[in-house]
Amino acid sequence: MLQKPQTTLVALVLISLLSLTLLSCEPSDSAESMFSNYLWRLSNSLELDLDIVDPPADLPRYATRRELLYSIPSININLLEFLKLSRCDLQRHIGQRNSALGKVMKDSQILIYDSVFIQLAQECLTHYEPTDPLYITLATALEHKQRYLPELIWNASFASDEFQQLFSLGAKPFDYTSLSNNPVELIYALEQMADFLAQLAVNRADISDAETAQAFEQALGVIGSSKYIGALRLSMKKVRYTFAQADQLLQVRLDKRPLCTATRPNNAQFNIVNTVFQKFYIGDVQPYIAKLYQRAERVFAAIDQLQARQKTNPDFNIYWQNLYAGPNSEWHTYKQAIEQHRAGWQSLFVQCGALPFGGQRAEDRGQWGG
């Protein structure tokens, strides 16, 4: 028997309401839909129009490879002197550099080549007297390689194509599922490279064996396998933009149209607002920003450690100050935006004679929603 149209309509409405309730029990997957839903529900619960706030300015882009590269002068050993090195393994090594493949090496491969050159040249010098012209030529070449090793280390890391990819803004903000994936491999690769390059810079790393060289290249490959930093930055920007609008809504209700007077809540509307707080801030937004904070904190710290051990390019210094290290950096303003928004919610609850978390004072709990 067919149901009556009115009965069918009621059933559809109930199903829709049930679906919305179930969806609010776990974080929305898309950052865009989650934050849009949060702002819409907050503005409706506060009975305010949602004013559009200008988004933050476009994010500064990572400097180009051309801008980041250090120029390293070349040094050559003539053919006659090269032939005289026959008693040293260095002769074979120099021959590899002059081969067809050697002439198209990437900076990471040049770094490996020069590191091995330094070790072999030091060994080769022991076969010649200091007064020998070949000793003087080889010592000059060795000094040149050692002098420009910091620049070469930089070119093989932060100026590389892999780091261009890592910092690229050609990404999208993370969804919740992506943030749930801990970037262990990326962090390990960054930390491994930091330790290795620090040892290499003081001539304590042994990169002459193929296994070590391969591990270095693999770490670089992991670093260049995603646009992780770009996605982090776009996600933080989305949070700052959303919270700027949400804070404006909360402030209007606090200042111009108080939700509660004399700490006595309007029970009906307060319950609606409290539902938005519990389901869509604590239930959706807070898990997202907590994951984003955790991921960004660890990855940025690993990059900061890596760049701190190098001769950094001035263009990168400016970029890194704006992104992470400076007092007005994106990382700093992201943390400020989180705290400011939490404070706005707390002020609203205090105005209504209530506190979140079942009456436990926020300052006693520590970070909200933590």
mmCIF file of C-alpha atoms in Angstrom:
data_model
loop_
_atom_site.group_PDB
_atom_site.id
_atom_site.type_symbol
_atom_site.label_atom_id
_atom_site.label_comp_id
_atom_site.label_asym_id
_atom_site.label_seq_id
_atom_site.Cartn_x
_atom_site.Cartn_y
_atom_site.Cartn_z
ATOM 1 C CA MET A 1 0.000 0.000 0.000
ATOM 2 C CA LEU A 2 1.329 3.431 -0.907
ATOM 3 C CA GLN A 3 1.938 5.874 1.959
ATOM 4 C CA LYS A 4 0.033 9.132 2.061
ATOM 5 C CA PRO A 5 2.059 12.109 0.699
ATOM 6 C CA GLN A 6 1.968 13.912 4.063
ATOM 7 C CA THR A 7 3.266 10.848 5.890
ATOM 8 C CA THR A 8 6.061 10.462 3.334
ATOM 9 C CA LEU A 9 7.060 14.112 3.745
ATOM 10 C CA VAL A 10 7.252 13.783 7.530
ATOM 11 C CA ALA A 11 9.384 10.667 7.155
ATOM 12 C CA LEU A 12 11.766 12.459 4.793
ATOM 13 C CA VAL A 13 12.120 15.370 7.206
ATOM 14 C CA LEU A 14 12.881 13.005 10.089
ATOM 15 C CA ILE A 15 15.452 11.152 7.976
ATOM 16 C CA SER A 16 17.106 14.464 7.030
ATOM 17 C CA LEU A 17 17.257 15.588 10.663
ATOM 18 C CA LEU A 18 18.687 12.216 11.699
ATOM 19 C CA SER A 19 21.351 12.463 8.958
ATOM 20 C CA LEU A 20 22.384 15.946 10.130
ATOM 21 C CA THR A 21 22.641 14.675 13.718
ATOM 22 C CA LEU A 22 24.800 11.733 12.684
ATOM 23 C CA LEU A 23 27.047 13.938 10.528
ATOM 24 C CA SER A 24 27.656 16.304 13.442
ATOM 25 C CA CYS A 25 28.980 13.464 15.604
ATOM 26 C CA GLU A 26 32.282 13.337 13.729
ATOM 27 C CA PRO A 27 34.461 15.981 12.044
ATOM 28 C CA SER A 28 33.458 16.912 8.501
ATOM 29 C CA ASP A 29 36.022 15.639 6.031
ATOM 30 C CA SER A 30 36.268 18.712 3.798
ATOM 31 C CA ALA A 31 37.820 21.728 5.494
ATOM 32 C CA GLU A 32 35.834 24.081 3.269
ATOM 33 C CA SER A 33 32.454 22.507 4.057
ATOM 34 C CA MET A 34 33.254 22.093 7.758
ATOM 35 C CA PHE A 35 34.204 25.737 8.310
ATOM 36 C CA SER A 36 31.363 27.067 6.138
ATOM 37 C CA ASN A 37 28.897 24.928 8.091
ATOM 38 C CA TYR A 38 30.345 26.142 11.387
ATOM 39 C CA LEU A 39 30.033 29.831 10.446
ATOM 40 C CA TRP A 40 26.526 29.376 9.105
ATOM 41 C CA ARG A 41 25.316 27.586 12.242
ATOM 42 C CA LEU A 42 27.039 30.096 14.541
ATOM 43 C CA SER A 43 25.498 33.108 12.799
ATOM 44 C CA ASN A 44 22.035 31.494 12.849
ATOM 45 C CA SER A 45 22.268 30.546 16.520
ATOM 46 C CA LEU A 46 23.311 34.097 17.439
ATOM 47 C CA GLU A 47 20.590 35.536 15.162
ATOM 48 C CA LEU A 48 23.115 37.644 13.266
ATOM 49 C CA ASP A 49 23.886 38.200 9.613
ATOM 50 C CA LEU A 50 27.219 36.775 8.577
ATOM 51 C CA ASP A 51 29.446 39.657 7.508
ATOM 52 C CA ILE A 52 32.073 38.683 4.994
ATOM 53 C CA VAL A 53 35.567 39.413 6.285
ATOM 54 C CA ASP A 54 38.308 39.998 3.754
ATOM 55 C CA PRO A 55 40.549 36.927 3.679
ATOM 56 C CA PRO A 56 44.193 37.331 4.653
ATOM 57 C CA ALA A 57 46.522 38.588 1.950
ATOM 58 C CA ASP A 58 47.916 36.071 -0.498
ATOM 59 C CA LEU A 59 50.574 33.945 1.112
ATOM 60 C CA PRO A 60 54.182 34.723 0.145
ATOM 61 C CA ARG A 61 55.515 32.090 -2.209
ATOM 62 C CA TYR A 62 58.698 30.100 -1.800
ATOM 63 C CA ALA A 63 61.584 31.714 -3.672
ATOM 64 C CA THR A 64 62.446 30.230 -7.046
ATOM 65 C CA ARG A 65 65.320 27.819 -7.454
ATOM 66 C CA ARG A 66 67.234 30.463 -9.390
ATOM 67 C CA GLU A 67 66.858 32.918 -6.478
ATOM 68 C CA LEU A 68 67.910 30.369 -3.868
ATOM 69 C CA LEU A 69 70.917 28.840 -5.610
ATOM 70 C CA TYR A 70 74.413 29.815 -4.561
ATOM 71 C CA SER A 71 76.808 30.272 -7.458
ATOM 72 C CA ILE A 72 79.863 28.056 -7.010
ATOM 73 C CA PRO A 73 82.993 28.710 -9.124
ATOM 74 C CA SER A 74 84.374 25.657 -10.906
ATOM 75 C CA ILE A 75 87.934 24.413 -10.636
ATOM 76 C CA ASN A 76 89.656 22.147 -13.149
ATOM 77 C CA ILE A 77 92.638 19.816 -13.132
ATOM 78 C CA ASN A 78 94.285 19.654 -16.548
ATOM 79 C CA LEU A 79 94.676 16.340 -18.350
ATOM 80 C CA LEU A 80 98.414 16.020 -17.714
ATOM 81 C CA GLU A 81 98.005 16.491 -13.955
ATOM 82 C CA PHE A 82 95.020 14.145 -13.961
ATOM 83 C CA LEU A 83 97.149 11.359 -15.469
ATOM 84 C CA LYS A 84 99.751 11.821 -12.755
ATOM 85 C CA LEU A 85 97.143 10.839 -10.128
ATOM 86 C CA SER A 86 97.171 7.226 -11.276
ATOM 87 C CA ARG A 87 98.434 6.006 -7.914
ATOM 88 C CA CYS A 88 95.276 7.449 -6.228
ATOM 89 C CA ASP A 89 91.616 6.394 -6.310
ATOM 90 C CA LEU A 90 90.948 10.079 -6.938
ATOM 91 C CA GLN A 91 91.862 9.649 -10.617
ATOM 92 C CA ARG A 92 88.932 7.285 -11.225
ATOM 93 C CA HIS A 93 86.609 9.576 -9.267
ATOM 94 C CA ILE A 94 87.536 12.649 -11.334
ATOM 95 C CA GLY A 95 86.999 10.575 -14.453
ATOM 96 C CA GLN A 96 83.397 9.902 -13.412
ATOM 97 C CA ARG A 97 82.717 13.638 -13.098
ATOM 98 C CA ASN A 98 83.999 14.237 -16.616
ATOM 99 C CA SER A 99 81.812 11.525 -18.123
ATOM 100 C CA ALA A 100 78.583 12.222 -20.017
ATOM 101 C CA LEU A 101 76.477 11.402 -16.949
ATOM 102 C CA GLY A 102 78.795 13.315 -14.650
ATOM 103 C CA LYS A 103 78.193 16.515 -16.554
ATOM 104 C CA VAL A 104 74.434 16.428 -15.884
ATOM 105 C CA MET A 105 74.514 15.664 -12.170
ATOM 106 C CA LYS A 106 71.835 17.095 -9.875
ATOM 107 C CA ASP A 107 73.019 19.223 -6.964
ATOM 108 C CA SER A 108 72.480 16.336 -4.545
ATOM 109 C CA GLN A 109 74.721 14.142 -6.724
ATOM 110 C CA ILE A 110 77.318 16.908 -6.971
ATOM 111 C CA LEU A 111 77.268 17.134 -3.170
ATOM 112 C CA ILE A 112 77.925 13.399 -2.922
ATOM 113 C CA TYR A 113 80.640 13.650 -5.566
ATOM 114 C CA ASP A 114 82.435 16.553 -3.861
ATOM 115 C CA SER A 115 82.197 14.889 -0.445
ATOM 116 C CA VAL A 116 83.925 11.824 -1.809
ATOM 117 C CA PHE A 117 86.438 14.066 -3.643
ATOM 118 C CA ILE A 118 87.398 15.706 -0.325
ATOM 119 C CA GLN A 119 88.027 12.330 1.325
ATOM 120 C CA LEU A 120 89.972 10.889 -1.613
ATOM 121 C CA ALA A 121 92.003 14.077 -2.091
ATOM 122 C CA GLN A 122 93.079 14.020 1.557
ATOM 123 C CA GLU A 123 94.239 10.423 1.122
ATOM 124 C CA CYS A 124 95.957 11.201 -2.189
ATOM 125 C CA LEU A 125 97.994 14.046 -0.724
ATOM 126 C CA THR A 126 99.808 11.546 1.481
ATOM 127 C CA HIS A 127 101.435 10.078 -1.660
ATOM 128 C CA TYR A 128 103.171 13.327 -2.654
ATOM 129 C CA GLU A 129 105.670 15.681 -1.134
ATOM 130 C CA PRO A 130 104.424 19.179 -0.213
ATOM 131 C CA THR A 131 106.963 20.616 -2.667
ATOM 132 C CA ASP A 132 105.569 18.587 -5.567
ATOM 133 C CA PRO A 133 103.635 20.781 -8.047
ATOM 134 C CA LEU A 134 100.879 18.153 -8.147
ATOM 135 C CA TYR A 135 100.574 18.318 -4.354
ATOM 136 C CA ILE A 136 100.093 22.097 -4.591
ATOM 137 C CA THR A 137 97.484 21.770 -7.373
ATOM 138 C CA LEU A 138 95.591 19.077 -5.495
ATOM 139 C CA ALA A 139 95.733 20.984 -2.197
ATOM 140 C CA THR A 140 94.307 24.047 -3.971
ATOM 141 C CA ALA A 141 91.453 21.947 -5.404
ATOM 142 C CA LEU A 142 90.790 20.418 -1.989
ATOM 143 C CA GLU A 143 90.685 23.826 -0.303
ATOM 144 C CA HIS A 144 88.237 25.038 -2.960
ATOM 145 C CA LYS A 145 85.890 22.080 -2.427
ATOM 146 C CA GLN A 146 85.951 22.522 1.347
ATOM 147 C CA ARG A 147 85.378 26.290 1.145
ATOM 148 C CA TYR A 148 82.221 25.952 -0.949
ATOM 149 C CA LEU A 149 80.812 22.890 0.792
ATOM 150 C CA PRO A 150 78.229 24.943 2.829
ATOM 151 C CA GLU A 151 76.890 26.513 -0.377
ATOM 152 C CA LEU A 152 76.734 23.115 -2.039
ATOM 153 C CA ILE A 153 74.870 21.665 0.942
ATOM 154 C CA TRP A 154 72.312 24.477 0.628
ATOM 155 C CA ASN A 155 71.932 23.967 -3.121
ATOM 156 C CA ALA A 156 71.328 20.246 -2.580
ATOM 157 C CA SER A 157 68.641 20.840 0.037
ATOM 158 C CA PHE A 158 66.572 24.033 0.289
ATOM 159 C CA ALA A 159 67.369 25.158 -3.269
ATOM 160 C CA SER A 160 66.524 21.752 -4.736
ATOM 161 C CA ASP A 161 63.514 20.792 -6.830
ATOM 162 C CA GLU A 162 62.376 18.555 -3.979
ATOM 163 C CA PHE A 163 62.115 21.465 -1.546
ATOM 164 C CA GLN A 164 60.387 23.559 -4.211
ATOM 165 C CA GLN A 165 57.748 20.821 -4.287
ATOM 166 C CA LEU A 166 57.513 20.578 -0.490
ATOM 167 C CA PHE A 167 56.848 24.328 -0.105
ATOM 168 C CA SER A 168 54.617 24.683 -3.174
ATOM 169 C CA LEU A 169 51.246 26.411 -2.691
ATOM 170 C CA GLY A 170 49.767 24.398 -5.545
ATOM 171 C CA ALA A 171 47.883 22.350 -2.974
ATOM 172 C CA LYS A 172 44.560 22.398 -1.118
ATOM 173 C CA PRO A 173 43.893 22.796 2.605
ATOM 174 C CA PHE A 174 44.007 19.478 4.429
ATOM 175 C CA ASP A 175 40.766 17.650 5.085
ATOM 176 C CA TYR A 176 40.372 15.908 8.433
ATOM 177 C CA THR A 177 41.284 12.484 7.077
ATOM 178 C CA SER A 178 44.552 13.759 5.600
ATOM 179 C CA LEU A 179 45.449 15.460 8.873
ATOM 180 C CA SER A 180 44.883 12.193 10.719
ATOM 181 C CA ASN A 181 47.803 10.696 8.798
ATOM 182 C CA ASN A 182 50.928 11.394 10.818
ATOM 183 C CA PRO A 183 53.758 12.573 8.492
ATOM 184 C CA VAL A 184 56.309 10.325 10.191
ATOM 185 C CA GLU A 185 58.293 9.632 7.039
ATOM 186 C CA LEU A 186 58.615 13.327 6.171
ATOM 187 C CA ILE A 187 59.722 14.282 9.679
ATOM 188 C CA TYR A 188 62.207 11.413 9.800
ATOM 189 C CA ALA A 189 63.615 12.395 6.389
ATOM 190 C CA LEU A 190 64.058 16.021 7.501
ATOM 191 C CA GLU A 191 65.701 15.011 10.776
ATOM 192 C CA GLN A 192 67.911 12.457 9.028
ATOM 193 C CA MET A 193 69.039 15.062 6.518
ATOM 194 C CA ALA A 194 69.702 17.617 9.289
ATOM 195 C CA ASP A 195 71.950 15.189 11.164
ATOM 196 C CA PHE A 196 73.752 14.057 8.046
ATOM 197 C CA LEU A 197 74.404 17.535 6.637
ATOM 198 C CA ALA A 198 75.587 18.787 10.026
ATOM 199 C CA GLN A 199 78.191 16.017 10.129
ATOM 200 C CA LEU A 200 79.124 16.578 6.509
ATOM 201 C CA ALA A 201 79.723 20.276 7.114
ATOM 202 C CA VAL A 202 82.447 19.456 9.644
ATOM 203 C CA ASN A 203 83.856 16.617 7.535
ATOM 204 C CA ARG A 204 82.674 13.842 9.862
ATOM 205 C CA ALA A 205 80.191 12.145 7.521
ATOM 206 C CA ASP A 206 81.177 9.245 5.321
ATOM 207 C CA ILE A 207 79.216 9.361 2.090
ATOM 208 C CA SER A 208 81.671 7.374 0.018
ATOM 209 C CA ASP A 209 79.695 4.141 0.201
ATOM 210 C CA ALA A 210 76.721 3.617 -2.112
ATOM 211 C CA GLU A 211 74.358 2.730 0.751
ATOM 212 C CA THR A 212 74.831 6.065 2.522
ATOM 213 C CA ALA A 213 74.508 8.010 -0.719
ATOM 214 C CA GLN A 214 71.325 6.112 -1.543
ATOM 215 C CA ALA A 215 69.863 6.851 1.917
ATOM 216 C CA PHE A 216 70.545 10.553 1.359
ATOM 217 C CA GLU A 217 68.797 10.497 -2.029
ATOM 218 C CA GLN A 218 65.866 8.546 -0.567
ATOM 219 C CA ALA A 219 65.393 11.129 2.194
ATOM 220 C CA LEU A 220 65.382 13.867 -0.417
ATOM 221 C CA GLY A 221 62.825 11.874 -2.421
ATOM 222 C CA VAL A 222 60.482 11.640 0.574
ATOM 223 C CA ILE A 223 60.781 15.392 1.139
ATOM 224 C CA GLY A 224 59.836 16.098 -2.466
ATOM 225 C CA SER A 225 56.967 13.589 -2.611
ATOM 226 C CA SER A 226 54.247 16.036 -1.502
ATOM 227 C CA LYS A 227 53.333 19.710 -1.133
ATOM 228 C CA TYR A 228 52.986 19.274 2.615
ATOM 229 C CA ILE A 229 54.098 22.734 3.741
ATOM 230 C CA GLY A 230 51.877 24.398 1.156
ATOM 231 C CA ALA A 231 48.872 22.421 2.408
ATOM 232 C CA LEU A 232 49.720 23.306 6.035
ATOM 233 C CA ARG A 233 49.904 27.008 5.231
ATOM 234 C CA LEU A 234 46.634 27.008 3.289
ATOM 235 C CA SER A 235 44.942 25.143 6.150
ATOM 236 C CA MET A 236 46.190 27.660 8.722
ATOM 237 C CA LYS A 237 45.002 30.495 6.506
ATOM 238 C CA LYS A 238 41.544 28.909 6.346
ATOM 239 C CA VAL A 239 41.418 28.703 10.145
ATOM 240 C CA ARG A 240 42.480 32.343 10.569
ATOM 241 C CA TYR A 241 39.937 33.520 7.988
ATOM 242 C CA THR A 242 37.104 31.508 9.575
ATOM 243 C CA PHE A 243 37.903 32.575 13.115
ATOM 244 C CA ALA A 244 38.118 36.258 12.121
ATOM 245 C CA GLN A 245 34.496 36.039 10.959
ATOM 246 C CA ALA A 246 33.374 33.932 13.916
ATOM 247 C CA ASP A 247 35.033 36.302 16.396
ATOM 248 C CA GLN A 248 33.190 39.215 14.823
ATOM 249 C CA LEU A 249 29.871 37.406 15.361
ATOM 250 C CA LEU A 250 30.672 36.593 18.978
ATOM 251 C CA GLN A 251 31.811 40.158 19.689
ATOM 252 C CA VAL A 252 28.613 41.664 18.276
ATOM 253 C CA ARG A 253 26.494 39.523 20.577
ATOM 254 C CA LEU A 254 28.720 40.383 23.506
ATOM 255 C CA ASP A 255 28.677 44.139 22.881
ATOM 256 C CA LYS A 256 25.532 45.143 21.007
ATOM 257 C CA ARG A 257 22.958 42.401 21.469
ATOM 258 C CA PRO A 258 23.901 40.426 24.567
ATOM 259 C CA LEU A 259 22.739 36.842 24.486
ATOM 260 C CA CYS A 260 22.201 37.012 28.243
ATOM 261 C CA THR A 261 21.710 39.854 30.707
ATOM 262 C CA ALA A 262 22.614 39.889 34.392
ATOM 263 C CA THR A 263 24.185 36.451 33.857
ATOM 264 C CA ARG A 264 20.717 34.997 33.277
ATOM 265 C CA PRO A 265 20.519 33.050 30.046
ATOM 266 C CA ASN A 266 17.682 33.082 27.598
ATOM 267 C CA ASN A 267 17.328 29.327 28.014
ATOM 268 C CA ALA A 268 15.891 28.559 24.583
ATOM 269 C CA GLN A 269 18.450 30.490 22.560
ATOM 270 C CA PHE A 270 21.311 29.684 24.911
ATOM 271 C CA ASN A 271 20.628 25.984 24.397
ATOM 272 C CA ILE A 272 20.816 26.483 20.628
ATOM 273 C CA VAL A 273 24.123 28.353 20.913
ATOM 274 C CA ASN A 274 25.460 25.758 23.332
ATOM 275 C CA THR A 275 24.541 23.024 20.844
ATOM 276 C CA VAL A 276 26.563 24.796 18.127
ATOM 277 C CA PHE A 277 29.485 25.070 20.533
ATOM 278 C CA GLN A 278 29.380 21.425 21.553
ATOM 279 C CA LYS A 279 28.583 19.796 18.202
ATOM 280 C CA PHE A 280 30.284 22.031 15.673
ATOM 281 C CA TYR A 281 33.134 23.726 17.544
ATOM 282 C CA ILE A 282 34.107 20.969 19.994
ATOM 283 C CA GLY A 283 32.861 18.182 17.710
ATOM 284 C CA ASP A 284 34.184 19.350 14.336
ATOM 285 C CA VAL A 285 36.440 22.385 14.403
ATOM 286 C CA GLN A 286 38.474 21.710 17.521
ATOM 287 C CA PRO A 287 39.691 18.228 16.451
ATOM 288 C CA TYR A 288 40.748 19.707 13.111
ATOM 289 C CA ILE A 289 42.714 22.629 14.556
ATOM 290 C CA ALA A 290 44.283 20.362 17.181
ATOM 291 C CA LYS A 291 45.530 17.941 14.504
ATOM 292 C CA LEU A 292 46.703 20.835 12.342
ATOM 293 C CA TYR A 293 48.598 22.317 15.295
ATOM 294 C CA GLN A 294 50.293 19.001 16.074
ATOM 295 C CA ARG A 295 51.319 18.347 12.475
ATOM 296 C CA ALA A 296 52.563 21.886 11.824
ATOM 297 C CA GLU A 297 54.479 22.099 15.107
ATOM 298 C CA ARG A 298 56.519 18.969 14.386
ATOM 299 C CA VAL A 299 57.159 19.571 10.687
ATOM 300 C CA PHE A 300 58.092 23.239 11.173
ATOM 301 C CA ALA A 301 60.439 22.308 14.023
ATOM 302 C CA ALA A 302 62.178 19.713 11.823
ATOM 303 C CA ILE A 303 62.619 22.248 9.019
ATOM 304 C CA ASP A 304 63.828 24.880 11.456
ATOM 305 C CA GLN A 305 66.460 22.463 12.753
ATOM 306 C CA LEU A 306 67.565 21.651 9.211
ATOM 307 C CA GLN A 307 67.916 25.267 8.074
ATOM 308 C CA ALA A 308 69.586 26.368 11.316
ATOM 309 C CA ARG A 309 72.546 24.100 10.525
ATOM 310 C CA GLN A 310 73.151 25.602 7.110
ATOM 311 C CA LYS A 311 74.421 28.702 5.389
ATOM 312 C CA THR A 312 70.934 29.916 4.560
ATOM 313 C CA ASN A 313 70.120 32.091 1.583
ATOM 314 C CA PRO A 314 68.932 35.652 2.513
ATOM 315 C CA ASP A 315 65.707 35.189 0.499
ATOM 316 C CA PHE A 316 64.904 32.085 2.516
ATOM 317 C CA ASN A 317 65.607 33.909 5.798
ATOM 318 C CA ILE A 318 62.913 36.463 4.983
ATOM 319 C CA TYR A 319 60.488 33.742 3.925
ATOM 320 C CA TRP A 320 61.103 31.673 7.076
ATOM 321 C CA GLN A 321 60.650 34.680 9.355
ATOM 322 C CA ASN A 322 57.287 35.380 7.731
ATOM 323 C CA LEU A 323 56.192 31.760 7.902
ATOM 324 C CA TYR A 324 57.545 30.471 11.217
ATOM 325 C CA ALA A 325 60.298 32.229 13.113
ATOM 326 C CA GLY A 326 59.182 35.873 13.275
ATOM 327 C CA PRO A 327 56.913 37.448 15.936
ATOM 328 C CA ASN A 328 54.210 38.159 13.323
ATOM 329 C CA SER A 329 54.671 34.925 11.396
ATOM 330 C CA GLU A 330 51.857 32.822 9.970
ATOM 331 C CA TRP A 331 52.534 30.222 12.661
ATOM 332 C CA HIS A 332 52.344 32.799 15.452
ATOM 333 C CA THR A 333 49.159 34.440 14.151
ATOM 334 C CA TYR A 334 47.578 30.994 13.702
ATOM 335 C CA LYS A 335 48.142 30.231 17.389
ATOM 336 C CA GLN A 336 46.834 33.685 18.319
ATOM 337 C CA ALA A 337 43.678 33.143 16.259
ATOM 338 C CA ILE A 338 42.958 29.885 18.112
ATOM 339 C CA GLU A 339 43.365 31.487 21.535
ATOM 340 C CA GLN A 340 41.338 34.558 20.599
ATOM 341 C CA HIS A 341 38.450 32.442 19.353
ATOM 342 C CA ARG A 342 38.464 30.301 22.482
ATOM 343 C CA ALA A 343 38.426 33.470 24.565
ATOM 344 C CA GLY A 344 35.388 34.714 22.619
ATOM 345 C CA TRP A 345 33.446 31.576 23.404
ATOM 346 C CA GLN A 346 34.484 31.756 27.042
ATOM 347 C CA SER A 347 33.298 35.368 27.329
ATOM 348 C CA LEU A 348 29.923 34.408 25.873
ATOM 349 C CA PHE A 349 29.469 31.577 28.370
ATOM 350 C CA VAL A 350 30.565 33.756 31.288
ATOM 351 C CA GLN A 351 28.053 36.426 30.228
ATOM 352 C CA CYS A 352 25.335 33.793 30.524
ATOM 353 C CA GLY A 353 26.446 32.649 33.970
ATOM 354 C CA ALA A 354 27.678 29.365 32.547
ATOM 355 C CA LEU A 355 30.993 27.798 31.714
ATOM 356 C CA PRO A 356 31.866 25.143 29.162
ATOM 357 C CA PHE A 357 32.829 21.618 30.199
ATOM 358 C CA GLY A 358 30.136 21.143 32.814
ATOM 359 C CA GLY A 359 30.982 24.171 34.921
ATOM 360 C CA GLN A 360 34.723 23.587 35.106
ATOM 361 C CA ARG A 361 36.502 26.883 34.612
ATOM 362 C CA ALA A 362 38.412 27.106 31.351
ATOM 363 C CA GLU A 363 41.549 28.394 33.048
ATOM 364 C CA ASP A 364 41.557 25.348 35.315
ATOM 365 C CA ARG A 365 41.269 23.027 32.336
ATOM 366 C CA GLY A 366 44.067 24.558 30.277
ATOM 367 C CA GLN A 367 43.570 24.668 26.543
ATOM 368 C CA TRP A 368 39.946 24.587 25.466
ATOM 369 C CA GLY A 369 38.835 21.346 23.971
ATOM 370 C CA GLY A 370 42.250 19.806 24.687
#
